[in-house]
Short mmCIF file of C-alpha atoms in Angstrom, two decimals:
data_model
loop_
_atom_site.label_atom_id
_atom_site.label_comp_id
_atom_site.label_asym_id
_atom_site.label_seq_id
_atom_site.Cartn_x
_atom_site.Cartn_y
_atom_site.Cartn_z
CA MET A 1 148.65 70.86 194.93
CA LEU A 2 146.72 73.84 193.94
CA ARG A 3 143.65 72.20 195.91
CA ARG A 4 145.39 71.71 199.10
CA LEU A 5 147.19 75.72 199.53
CA VAL A 6 143.38 77.54 198.46
CA LYS A 7 141.27 74.47 201.03
CA LYS A 8 144.09 75.86 203.63
CA GLY A 9 144.06 79.62 202.45
CA LYS A 10 147.19 79.79 201.28
CA ILE A 11 146.77 82.59 199.42
CA GLY A 12 148.65 86.20 199.02
CA ALA A 13 150.36 86.67 202.13
CA SER A 14 148.75 84.04 203.92
CA HIS A 15 151.82 81.44 202.69
CA THR A 16 153.17 77.75 203.91
CA HIS A 17 156.53 75.73 203.88
CA GLU A 18 157.00 74.78 200.19
CA ASP A 19 157.77 71.32 201.45
CA ASN A 20 153.86 71.10 202.80
CA VAL A 21 153.06 71.61 199.35
CA TYR A 22 153.50 68.01 198.12
CA ARG A 23 152.72 66.39 201.50
CA GLY A 24 151.12 63.27 201.41
CA VAL A 25 152.32 62.46 197.49
CA PRO A 26 154.85 58.70 197.73
CA ASP A 27 158.05 59.34 197.79
CA HIS A 28 158.41 57.81 194.18
CA GLU A 29 156.53 60.65 193.29
CA LYS A 30 157.94 63.52 195.16
CA GLY A 31 160.16 64.44 191.73
CA ILE A 32 157.28 65.00 190.47
CA ALA A 33 155.59 67.17 192.33
CA LYS A 34 158.64 69.20 192.43
CA ASP A 35 158.68 69.68 188.78
CA ALA A 36 154.97 70.48 189.34
CA ILE A 37 155.94 72.90 191.69
CA GLU A 38 158.76 74.61 189.43
CA MET A 39 156.22 74.52 186.90
CA LEU A 40 153.57 76.71 188.59
CA TYR A 41 155.88 79.07 189.76
CA ARG A 42 157.06 79.69 186.08
CA GLU A 43 153.17 79.71 184.95
CA GLY A 44 152.78 82.65 187.67
CA PHE A 45 150.35 80.27 190.03
CA LEU A 46 152.55 80.41 192.85
CA MET A 47 154.63 83.08 194.28
CA PRO A 48 157.50 82.27 196.66
CA LYS A 49 157.85 84.01 199.72
CA PRO A 50 161.53 84.44 200.69
CA THR A 51 162.45 83.72 204.17
CA LEU A 52 165.56 82.87 206.20
CA THR A 53 165.66 79.84 206.60
CA ASP A 54 163.33 78.15 204.37
CA PRO A 55 161.28 78.62 201.15
CA HIS A 56 157.47 79.24 201.47
CA VAL A 57 154.93 79.62 198.91
CA SER A 58 151.32 80.55 198.35
CA VAL A 59 148.83 81.04 195.62
CA ALA A 60 149.32 83.87 193.61
CA PRO A 61 146.15 86.22 194.47
CA GLU A 62 145.61 87.98 191.02
CA ARG A 63 145.44 84.05 189.47
CA LEU A 64 143.18 82.98 191.99
CA LEU A 65 140.16 82.48 189.79
CA GLU A 66 141.76 81.32 187.59
CA VAL A 67 143.27 78.59 189.90
CA ARG A 68 139.78 77.70 190.80
CA SER A 69 138.44 77.19 187.62
CA ILE A 70 141.58 74.49 187.51
CA VAL A 71 140.78 73.00 191.09
CA ALA A 72 137.14 72.25 190.43
CA GLY A 73 137.44 70.96 187.09
CA GLU A 74 135.95 73.83 184.64
CA ILE A 75 139.97 74.17 183.20
CA VAL A 76 141.14 70.21 182.47
CA ASN A 77 144.79 71.38 181.01
CA PRO A 78 145.62 75.38 180.61
CA ARG A 79 147.87 75.10 178.08
#
């Protein structure tokens, strides 16, 4: 999910609908993907963008170097 957001340039002020983050995830794994998004919010990797209709999300720019390291496989388990 982080890879997709970084690849699409959804960092900071550039955001996307939260549903787009787990697009392509099989239906039987969407619950896990939603839990992962919540964990990424708590850890500060994702930042919410409140809108009038639906929740939007982007990668937190202050954590971008760490996110890129995770995506590149340099950090296997951040915890």
